[in-house]
Amino acid sequence: MTDFTLNGEAVTSDADPATPLLWVIRERFGLTGTKYGCGVGACGACTVHLNGQPVPSCALPLDAAADGEITTIEGLAPDGNHPVQQAWIEVDVPQCGYCQSGQIMATAAMIREVPDPTDADIDAYLSGNLCRCGVYNRIRAAAKRAAEIARS
Amino acid sequence: MTVTPSRRTFLAGAAAALTIPLARPAVSQTLPPQAPELERWPDAFLQIDTDGRVTCVLPTCEMGQGTHTGQAMILAEELGADWQSIQIVMPQQPSDPYRLPFGQMRSVGSYGIRFFHDPMRRSAAQMRMMLTQAAATQLGVPKYDLVARDGMIMHADTNRAIPFADLVPAARLLPVPAEPKLRPEAERTLTGTNVPRLDTPAKTRGEAVYAIDVSLPDMAYAAPRMAPVFSAEVEAMDEASVIDMPGVLAVVPVPRGAVVVADSWWQARQAADALDITFTATEHDALDEATLNARIAEGLDRAGVPMTLQRGDPLGTLDAAETVIEADYQVPMLAHACMEPITCTAQATEGRTELWAGTQGHDWKRMMLERELGIPSDELFINTTYLGGGFGRKTWHHDAAQAILASRALGGRPVKVIWSREDDTRFGMYRQTMQARFRGSVDAEGRITAMTVRVAGPQMGAAIVQENNMDPFSLLGLVDQPYAVPNYAVDHAVVDIPVPLSAWRAIATSFTGYWMESFIDELAEAAGMDPLAFRLLNLPSDSRARPVLERAAEMADWNDPAPDSVHRGISVVGSYGSMVAQVAEVTMAGDRVTVPRVFAAIDCGRAIHPGQVETQIQGSVIDALGPTLRAKITLQDGAAVQSNYTDYPLIRIDEAPEVAVAIVETGAPLGGVGEPGVPPLAGAVCNAVFAATGRRIRSLPLSDHGLA
């Protein structure tokens, strides 16, 4: 049994502790906003926050989340109106959208640490998040806009 | 016009188990109310519910290309619907109104807007006219005094309005106008604007449902184990090796391997990896990159190849030319690498097989599943989800077949098959590897006098090959290149390769554009001319390539000297009814090529949604840059070497160029947008690399040349 907090709620999973957290979140708890992309932490589609830090949940065994606080895209903000989500809508970022939960979670973590990110900051914080549609021009604009909304 | 029993059934049953409700508006996984009754009511693309809700029934999937929003804009504008209340569904079964010119319902060929624009406008106009006629009768006013707007028919003079819903019962009894009167341009106030995409809110909240997210009651999960050599079959398999592993429910034989079914996907994956299975030896077990390339190169010298296109006297002209430029080009295989891997959920019961799939190939799935699994077309129902990318990969049926066989083995339980990233990368349906030999000559004024192109490689479109060995999947971009070449020939020496292939974004033009635009630069160099001036000299005066070339050059300040350390390359390719020119800026960090900026100009006719045109071109440039710099699929011991994004590297944000896009409207007919941004990029970059290094890059990726 592994206990952790998922989007503010105490939960327990009886899955094998070696199971990647991603699959527990998706299949046991039905939160499918967090995506499977690569399984090796190379694409960022599965990014969640563990105790506030962005982590690839596909490469994180369940027991590494024990007693931790996990936040997924569904729990990022009430009503889905986090500054990053507001900015993403304003800039109309997604194409296929599959990577966007991960992009948004990574950006949310970035602007908490770097309130006014430069291009270099964005490169450093978001280069772990692959976008196969290549909407990086809009992600860059939206990340800056998100920081602006968060500062205001 | 009302919600049908089948839709209600779905909502009450399966959808209740969907853990994330679909946001409104969003793609519904439900079906349109009934098969289109074109005779009675022009409802193939539009349904008006009794509560007034307008539902667009769309024939193409949403895989990122924005077509759902674009098509809905066309329909809503012509009808006069309230944009805020628009719903979208896709039909569960293909039928004629949803089929492309070649007779299939598929989401390919950048057809979504350009092909359906006119029929959708006609249908919406018919519906609007019938609603208007019904309102005229009800209000006792001439129909010419009425306008359809915001979901109502309005009579301005008396300040009266009737919602569409109230008019439907009367309107649907009226004759369908044979010659619907389309709205005048002045009333087209929705298309041409940047309305927010319908799917963006759901996609920013993790609420959009992709195929991998589908959840059904009592659903089991499956992972495949497939033969690494493409033509191999299962030799022996020991089900007992995994059947007692945690959660494992069954091991189901499928073509080329097996799927392991379990209570969770991770358990299925672990067991699939552990499965004791051997595959048959094949004659291709020793195939590797070098032997495959050598086999294809043989085609470059082959005699007796049928001529696909010939005009003038290319061989005689080249023989008489003082200088002949000759160059061999090559491209490798590519994976689609959709971020959502191959996945499908199926429930197979007696007389009914239902799929939940992110598919580009509704008719293709139907045809292949009928052929391979004997499923009658009328017993197959496809619930189309969002696609986490498609790029030509998701027309296929193999994952559906695996899920169906697994569901049958479990007595009709729904089964979701998910391919791991490694499965997705290794098990084919690649963009073809191709080679070409170009020969050409120019005169003293810089005019191209002759050119021949010999293509060697597989004939991916063998099933659709036209007369004179013309395969659109191999030769488009060559047979229709835009330059005035008086003596010109193209042929194709077919070399089969034992690898399953699939259309990859822009298909033939993804490589022919690179070849042709690189070779044009070689001819410009031979003529001692500026690459832009050489192109303009050799393009006909009425060519659609000219305005976009001139615009892209202007954006890039082509005629001014580049800043220190910046090198430029230019390229123009027409594809899918559109014309795109690009200027790439390259800087060198030692031997490493970086591409900080790209300038693109597109003529796609009228831009239905300029913002989506812009983002498609930006994305296409970045998509095409991955295989230009580093990505390729190679073989070793008959199997694919690459397995994940780690060894199939695509562009990250830290390497993504800033892409400036201009839309050039020339009055041309509507063209495609999803693909035409891809073909010019590799040529523009490689031409810039030549400007930077003096090296002609005649094969991709640049990493093979120590440049990335």
Short mmCIF file of C-alpha atoms in Angstrom, two decimals, chain B residues 311-638:
data_model
loop_
_atom_site.label_atom_id
_atom_site.label_comp_id
_atom_site.label_asym_id
_atom_site.label_seq_id
_atom_site.Cartn_x
_atom_site.Cartn_y
_atom_site.Cartn_z
CA ARG B 311 9.08 17.04 -72.64
CA GLY B 312 11.49 18.34 -75.24
CA ASP B 313 14.78 16.54 -75.68
CA PRO B 314 16.42 16.41 -72.26
CA LEU B 315 19.05 13.78 -73.05
CA GLY B 316 20.09 15.39 -76.33
CA THR B 317 20.26 18.80 -74.71
CA LEU B 318 22.39 17.51 -71.84
CA ASP B 319 24.68 15.67 -74.27
CA ALA B 320 25.23 18.90 -76.20
CA ALA B 321 25.67 21.06 -73.11
CA GLU B 322 29.10 22.41 -72.31
CA THR B 323 28.66 21.74 -68.61
CA VAL B 324 26.30 19.24 -67.00
CA ILE B 325 25.64 19.44 -63.29
CA GLU B 326 25.02 16.03 -61.78
CA ALA B 327 24.16 15.19 -58.19
CA ASP B 328 22.82 12.19 -56.29
CA TYR B 329 20.46 12.79 -53.37
CA GLN B 330 19.15 10.57 -50.62
CA VAL B 331 16.74 10.61 -47.70
CA PRO B 332 16.37 8.01 -44.94
CA MET B 333 13.28 6.44 -43.46
CA LEU B 334 11.41 8.49 -40.87
CA ALA B 335 9.07 7.60 -38.05
CA HIS B 336 5.92 9.59 -37.35
CA ALA B 337 6.64 9.59 -33.64
CA CYS B 338 3.20 10.96 -32.70
CA MET B 339 3.32 11.97 -29.06
CA GLU B 340 0.30 9.80 -28.42
CA PRO B 341 1.56 6.36 -29.35
CA ILE B 342 -0.47 3.89 -31.34
CA THR B 343 -3.50 2.90 -29.28
CA CYS B 344 -7.04 1.69 -29.79
CA THR B 345 -9.86 0.36 -27.65
CA ALA B 346 -12.24 -2.26 -29.00
CA GLN B 347 -15.31 -4.10 -27.85
CA ALA B 348 -16.20 -7.03 -30.08
CA THR B 349 -19.53 -8.67 -29.50
CA GLU B 350 -21.81 -10.73 -31.70
CA GLY B 351 -22.82 -8.62 -34.67
CA ARG B 352 -21.20 -5.44 -33.37
CA THR B 353 -17.59 -4.34 -33.20
CA GLU B 354 -17.04 -0.96 -31.67
CA LEU B 355 -13.78 1.00 -31.71
CA TRP B 356 -12.64 4.03 -29.75
CA ALA B 357 -9.85 5.35 -31.86
CA GLY B 358 -7.95 8.44 -32.82
CA THR B 359 -7.98 7.66 -36.48
CA GLN B 360 -7.19 9.37 -39.75
CA GLY B 361 -8.51 6.41 -41.71
CA HIS B 362 -12.16 5.61 -41.14
CA ASP B 363 -12.72 3.87 -44.45
CA TRP B 364 -9.24 2.37 -44.45
CA LYS B 365 -9.85 0.76 -41.06
CA ARG B 366 -13.23 -0.45 -42.24
CA MET B 367 -11.79 -1.98 -45.42
CA MET B 368 -8.79 -3.58 -43.76
CA LEU B 369 -10.76 -5.00 -40.83
CA GLU B 370 -13.31 -6.46 -43.21
CA ARG B 371 -10.52 -8.02 -45.26
CA GLU B 372 -8.40 -9.32 -42.38
CA LEU B 373 -10.91 -10.08 -39.63
CA GLY B 374 -14.08 -10.56 -41.67
CA ILE B 375 -15.98 -7.78 -39.93
CA PRO B 376 -18.87 -6.62 -42.15
CA SER B 377 -18.79 -2.86 -42.67
CA ASP B 378 -22.23 -2.34 -41.21
CA GLU B 379 -21.17 -4.04 -37.99
CA LEU B 380 -18.19 -1.75 -37.36
CA PHE B 381 -18.65 1.45 -35.38
CA ILE B 382 -15.82 3.91 -34.82
CA ASN B 383 -15.94 6.47 -32.03
CA THR B 384 -13.39 9.06 -33.00
CA THR B 385 -11.44 10.73 -30.21
CA TYR B 386 -8.92 13.50 -30.41
CA LEU B 387 -5.58 12.38 -31.84
CA GLY B 388 -2.30 13.13 -30.12
CA GLY B 389 -0.74 13.77 -33.52
CA GLY B 390 -1.27 11.82 -36.73
CA PHE B 391 1.11 12.90 -39.49
CA GLY B 392 -0.11 10.07 -41.73
CA ARG B 393 0.55 7.24 -39.26
CA LYS B 394 -2.93 6.88 -37.84
CA THR B 395 -4.76 5.67 -40.91
CA TRP B 396 -3.74 2.12 -40.11
CA HIS B 397 -5.64 -0.69 -38.46
CA HIS B 398 -3.09 -2.94 -36.78
CA ASP B 399 -3.77 -1.68 -33.26
CA ALA B 400 -7.51 -1.96 -33.87
CA ALA B 401 -7.10 -5.53 -35.07
CA GLN B 402 -5.09 -6.37 -31.95
CA ALA B 403 -7.72 -4.83 -29.68
CA ILE B 404 -10.55 -6.61 -31.50
CA LEU B 405 -8.81 -10.00 -31.29
CA ALA B 406 -8.13 -9.42 -27.60
CA SER B 407 -11.73 -8.41 -26.93
CA ARG B 408 -12.97 -11.49 -28.75
CA ALA B 409 -10.61 -13.66 -26.68
CA LEU B 410 -12.05 -12.14 -23.51
CA GLY B 411 -15.61 -12.84 -24.54
CA GLY B 412 -16.44 -9.28 -25.54
CA ARG B 413 -14.82 -7.32 -22.73
CA PRO B 414 -13.52 -3.99 -23.97
CA VAL B 415 -9.75 -4.01 -24.38
CA LYS B 416 -7.43 -1.06 -24.79
CA VAL B 417 -4.22 -1.79 -26.65
CA ILE B 418 -1.38 0.68 -26.11
CA TRP B 419 1.90 0.40 -27.96
CA SER B 420 4.86 1.50 -25.90
CA ARG B 421 7.00 4.28 -27.32
CA GLU B 422 9.49 1.59 -28.27
CA ASP B 423 6.80 -0.39 -30.11
CA ASP B 424 5.63 2.78 -31.83
CA THR B 425 9.14 3.64 -33.02
CA ARG B 426 10.28 0.15 -34.01
CA PHE B 427 7.33 -1.35 -35.76
CA GLY B 428 7.32 0.53 -38.95
CA MET B 429 4.90 2.29 -41.23
CA TYR B 430 7.82 4.62 -41.97
CA ARG B 431 8.30 7.41 -44.48
CA GLN B 432 10.12 5.72 -47.32
CA THR B 433 13.86 6.01 -47.91
CA MET B 434 14.50 7.28 -51.44
CA GLN B 435 17.35 8.31 -53.70
CA ALA B 436 17.54 10.41 -56.84
CA ARG B 437 20.01 11.41 -59.51
CA PHE B 438 19.64 14.91 -60.92
CA ARG B 439 21.32 16.12 -64.11
CA GLY B 440 20.89 19.61 -65.45
CA SER B 441 22.33 22.35 -67.61
CA VAL B 442 22.02 26.13 -67.79
CA ASP B 443 22.78 28.58 -70.59
CA ALA B 444 24.94 31.67 -70.47
CA GLU B 445 21.98 33.82 -69.33
CA GLY B 446 21.24 31.48 -66.44
CA ARG B 447 18.21 29.77 -67.93
CA ILE B 448 17.74 26.09 -67.23
CA THR B 449 18.05 24.31 -70.57
CA ALA B 450 17.49 20.72 -69.49
CA MET B 451 16.98 18.55 -66.44
CA THR B 452 16.50 14.86 -65.79
CA VAL B 453 15.51 13.25 -62.52
CA ARG B 454 15.89 9.53 -61.87
CA VAL B 455 14.19 8.44 -58.66
CA ALA B 456 15.09 5.11 -57.07
CA GLY B 457 13.29 3.44 -54.22
CA PRO B 458 10.01 1.85 -53.23
CA GLN B 459 6.77 2.72 -54.95
CA MET B 460 4.77 3.48 -51.85
CA GLY B 461 1.68 4.33 -53.88
CA ALA B 462 1.81 1.15 -55.95
CA ALA B 463 -1.92 0.69 -55.41
CA ILE B 464 -2.72 4.10 -56.88
CA VAL B 465 -0.05 4.28 -59.55
CA GLN B 466 -1.20 6.07 -62.68
CA GLU B 467 -0.17 5.67 -66.29
CA ASN B 468 3.52 5.94 -67.16
CA ASN B 469 4.53 4.57 -63.76
CA MET B 470 3.36 7.81 -62.13
CA ASP B 471 3.15 7.31 -58.37
CA PRO B 472 1.98 10.46 -56.58
CA PHE B 473 3.48 9.15 -53.31
CA SER B 474 6.91 9.04 -54.98
CA LEU B 475 7.00 11.74 -57.63
CA LEU B 476 4.83 14.71 -56.68
CA GLY B 477 7.07 17.73 -56.34
CA LEU B 478 9.07 16.56 -59.37
CA VAL B 479 6.50 16.08 -62.11
CA ASP B 480 4.80 19.32 -61.09
CA GLN B 481 7.84 21.42 -60.14
CA PRO B 482 7.21 25.07 -60.95
CA TYR B 483 10.19 25.99 -63.13
CA ALA B 484 10.12 26.48 -66.87
CA VAL B 485 12.42 23.70 -68.00
CA PRO B 486 12.00 23.21 -71.75
CA ASN B 487 13.68 19.82 -71.82
CA TYR B 488 12.71 17.77 -68.80
CA ALA B 489 12.33 14.14 -67.80
CA VAL B 490 11.37 12.23 -64.64
CA ASP B 491 11.38 8.47 -64.13
CA HIS B 492 11.28 6.07 -61.22
CA ALA B 493 13.27 2.85 -60.89
CA VAL B 494 11.20 0.89 -58.41
CA VAL B 495 13.19 -0.90 -55.70
CA ASP B 496 11.07 -2.75 -53.19
CA ILE B 497 12.16 -2.72 -49.57
CA PRO B 498 10.89 -5.16 -46.91
CA VAL B 499 9.69 -2.48 -44.53
CA PRO B 500 6.07 -1.38 -44.01
CA LEU B 501 5.64 2.21 -45.17
CA SER B 502 3.06 4.88 -44.59
CA ALA B 503 2.35 8.37 -45.77
CA TRP B 504 4.37 10.83 -43.68
CA ARG B 505 3.35 14.48 -43.57
CA ALA B 506 3.63 15.88 -47.13
CA ILE B 507 4.51 12.38 -48.47
CA ALA B 508 6.66 12.66 -51.63
CA THR B 509 7.13 16.40 -51.39
CA SER B 510 8.78 15.90 -47.97
CA PHE B 511 11.84 14.73 -49.95
CA THR B 512 11.30 15.87 -53.54
CA GLY B 513 11.03 19.46 -52.32
CA TYR B 514 14.38 19.13 -50.58
CA TRP B 515 16.00 17.55 -53.64
CA MET B 516 14.62 19.91 -56.26
CA GLU B 517 15.27 23.09 -54.30
CA SER B 518 18.80 21.96 -53.45
CA PHE B 519 19.52 21.12 -57.07
CA ILE B 520 18.06 24.42 -58.24
CA ASP B 521 20.59 26.05 -55.94
CA GLU B 522 23.33 23.93 -57.52
CA LEU B 523 22.26 25.20 -60.94
CA ALA B 524 22.19 28.78 -59.65
CA GLU B 525 25.72 28.30 -58.39
CA ALA B 526 26.75 26.92 -61.80
CA ALA B 527 25.16 29.94 -63.46
CA GLY B 528 26.96 32.25 -61.06
CA MET B 529 23.67 33.75 -59.95
CA ASP B 530 21.99 34.71 -56.72
CA PRO B 531 19.61 31.86 -55.73
CA LEU B 532 16.55 34.14 -55.61
CA ALA B 533 17.36 35.87 -58.90
CA PHE B 534 17.98 32.49 -60.54
CA ARG B 535 14.61 31.20 -59.37
CA LEU B 536 12.75 34.30 -60.53
CA LEU B 537 14.47 34.10 -63.91
CA ASN B 538 13.41 30.49 -64.38
CA LEU B 539 9.85 30.73 -63.08
CA PRO B 540 7.08 31.50 -65.57
CA SER B 541 5.74 35.05 -65.23
CA ASP B 542 2.37 33.78 -63.96
CA SER B 543 3.78 31.25 -61.51
CA ARG B 544 2.23 31.18 -58.03
CA ALA B 545 5.77 30.61 -56.77
CA ARG B 546 6.80 34.17 -57.54
CA PRO B 547 4.67 36.17 -55.08
CA VAL B 548 5.54 33.91 -52.12
CA LEU B 549 9.24 33.87 -53.03
CA GLU B 550 9.30 37.63 -53.27
CA ARG B 551 7.45 37.99 -49.98
CA ALA B 552 9.67 35.56 -48.06
CA ALA B 553 12.76 37.26 -49.50
CA GLU B 554 11.44 40.64 -48.46
CA MET B 555 10.72 39.44 -44.92
CA ALA B 556 14.28 38.12 -44.67
CA ASP B 557 15.86 41.22 -46.23
CA TRP B 558 17.31 38.84 -48.79
CA ASN B 559 18.68 41.60 -50.98
CA ASP B 560 20.60 43.18 -48.10
CA PRO B 561 23.83 41.57 -46.95
CA ALA B 562 23.26 39.12 -44.10
CA PRO B 563 24.65 40.13 -40.73
CA ASP B 564 28.00 38.60 -39.81
CA SER B 565 27.72 34.90 -39.02
CA VAL B 566 24.21 34.62 -40.51
CA HIS B 567 23.80 32.57 -43.69
CA ARG B 568 20.64 32.34 -45.73
CA GLY B 569 19.02 29.73 -47.91
CA ILE B 570 15.84 30.01 -49.93
CA SER B 571 13.36 27.46 -51.22
CA VAL B 572 9.87 27.29 -52.71
CA VAL B 573 7.64 24.24 -53.09
CA GLY B 574 4.03 23.83 -54.15
CA SER B 575 2.05 21.02 -52.57
CA TYR B 576 -1.55 20.15 -51.70
CA GLY B 577 -2.87 23.11 -53.62
CA SER B 578 -0.75 25.69 -51.82
CA MET B 579 2.58 27.36 -52.51
CA VAL B 580 5.11 28.01 -49.76
CA ALA B 581 8.46 29.83 -49.88
CA GLN B 582 10.88 29.85 -46.99
CA VAL B 583 14.12 31.59 -46.15
CA ALA B 584 16.15 29.85 -43.45
CA GLU B 585 18.82 31.64 -41.48
CA VAL B 586 21.68 29.42 -40.35
CA THR B 587 24.46 30.19 -37.94
CA MET B 588 27.35 27.88 -37.24
CA ALA B 589 28.63 27.05 -33.76
CA GLY B 590 31.82 25.33 -34.84
CA ASP B 591 30.56 22.55 -37.09
CA ARG B 592 27.10 22.63 -35.58
CA VAL B 593 24.25 24.08 -37.60
CA THR B 594 21.66 26.13 -35.77
CA VAL B 595 18.58 27.67 -37.35
CA PRO B 596 17.51 30.69 -35.32
CA ARG B 597 14.99 32.14 -37.76
CA VAL B 598 12.83 31.06 -40.68
CA PHE B 599 10.70 33.34 -42.83
CA ALA B 600 7.77 31.70 -44.59
CA ALA B 601 5.18 32.95 -47.05
CA ILE B 602 2.17 30.84 -48.01
CA ASP B 603 -0.44 31.21 -50.72
CA CYS B 604 -3.29 28.92 -49.67
CA GLY B 605 -6.02 30.85 -51.39
CA ARG B 606 -8.27 32.49 -48.82
CA ALA B 607 -7.16 31.88 -45.23
CA ILE B 608 -10.20 30.63 -43.34
CA HIS B 609 -8.38 31.09 -40.02
CA PRO B 610 -5.17 33.11 -40.47
CA GLY B 611 -3.91 32.31 -36.97
CA GLN B 612 -4.21 28.60 -37.61
CA VAL B 613 -2.44 28.97 -40.95
CA GLU B 614 0.36 30.72 -39.10
CA THR B 615 0.72 28.09 -36.39
CA GLN B 616 0.53 25.24 -38.91
CA ILE B 617 3.38 26.72 -40.92
CA GLN B 618 5.41 27.38 -37.77
CA GLY B 619 4.82 23.81 -36.62
CA SER B 620 5.59 22.37 -40.06
CA VAL B 621 8.93 24.16 -40.15
CA ILE B 622 9.85 22.82 -36.71
CA ASP B 623 8.54 19.36 -37.60
CA ALA B 624 10.65 19.28 -40.77
CA LEU B 625 13.73 20.55 -38.94
CA GLY B 626 14.01 17.40 -36.79
CA PRO B 627 14.77 15.05 -39.71
CA THR B 628 16.83 17.78 -41.38
CA LEU B 629 19.16 17.97 -38.39
CA ARG B 630 19.17 14.52 -36.75
CA ALA B 631 16.21 12.17 -36.91
CA LYS B 632 16.27 9.06 -39.07
CA ILE B 633 15.26 5.42 -38.89
CA THR B 634 17.92 2.89 -39.81
CA LEU B 635 18.01 -0.90 -39.84
CA GLN B 636 20.39 -3.34 -38.21
CA ASP B 637 19.89 -7.11 -38.38
CA GLY B 638 16.66 -6.51 -40.27
#
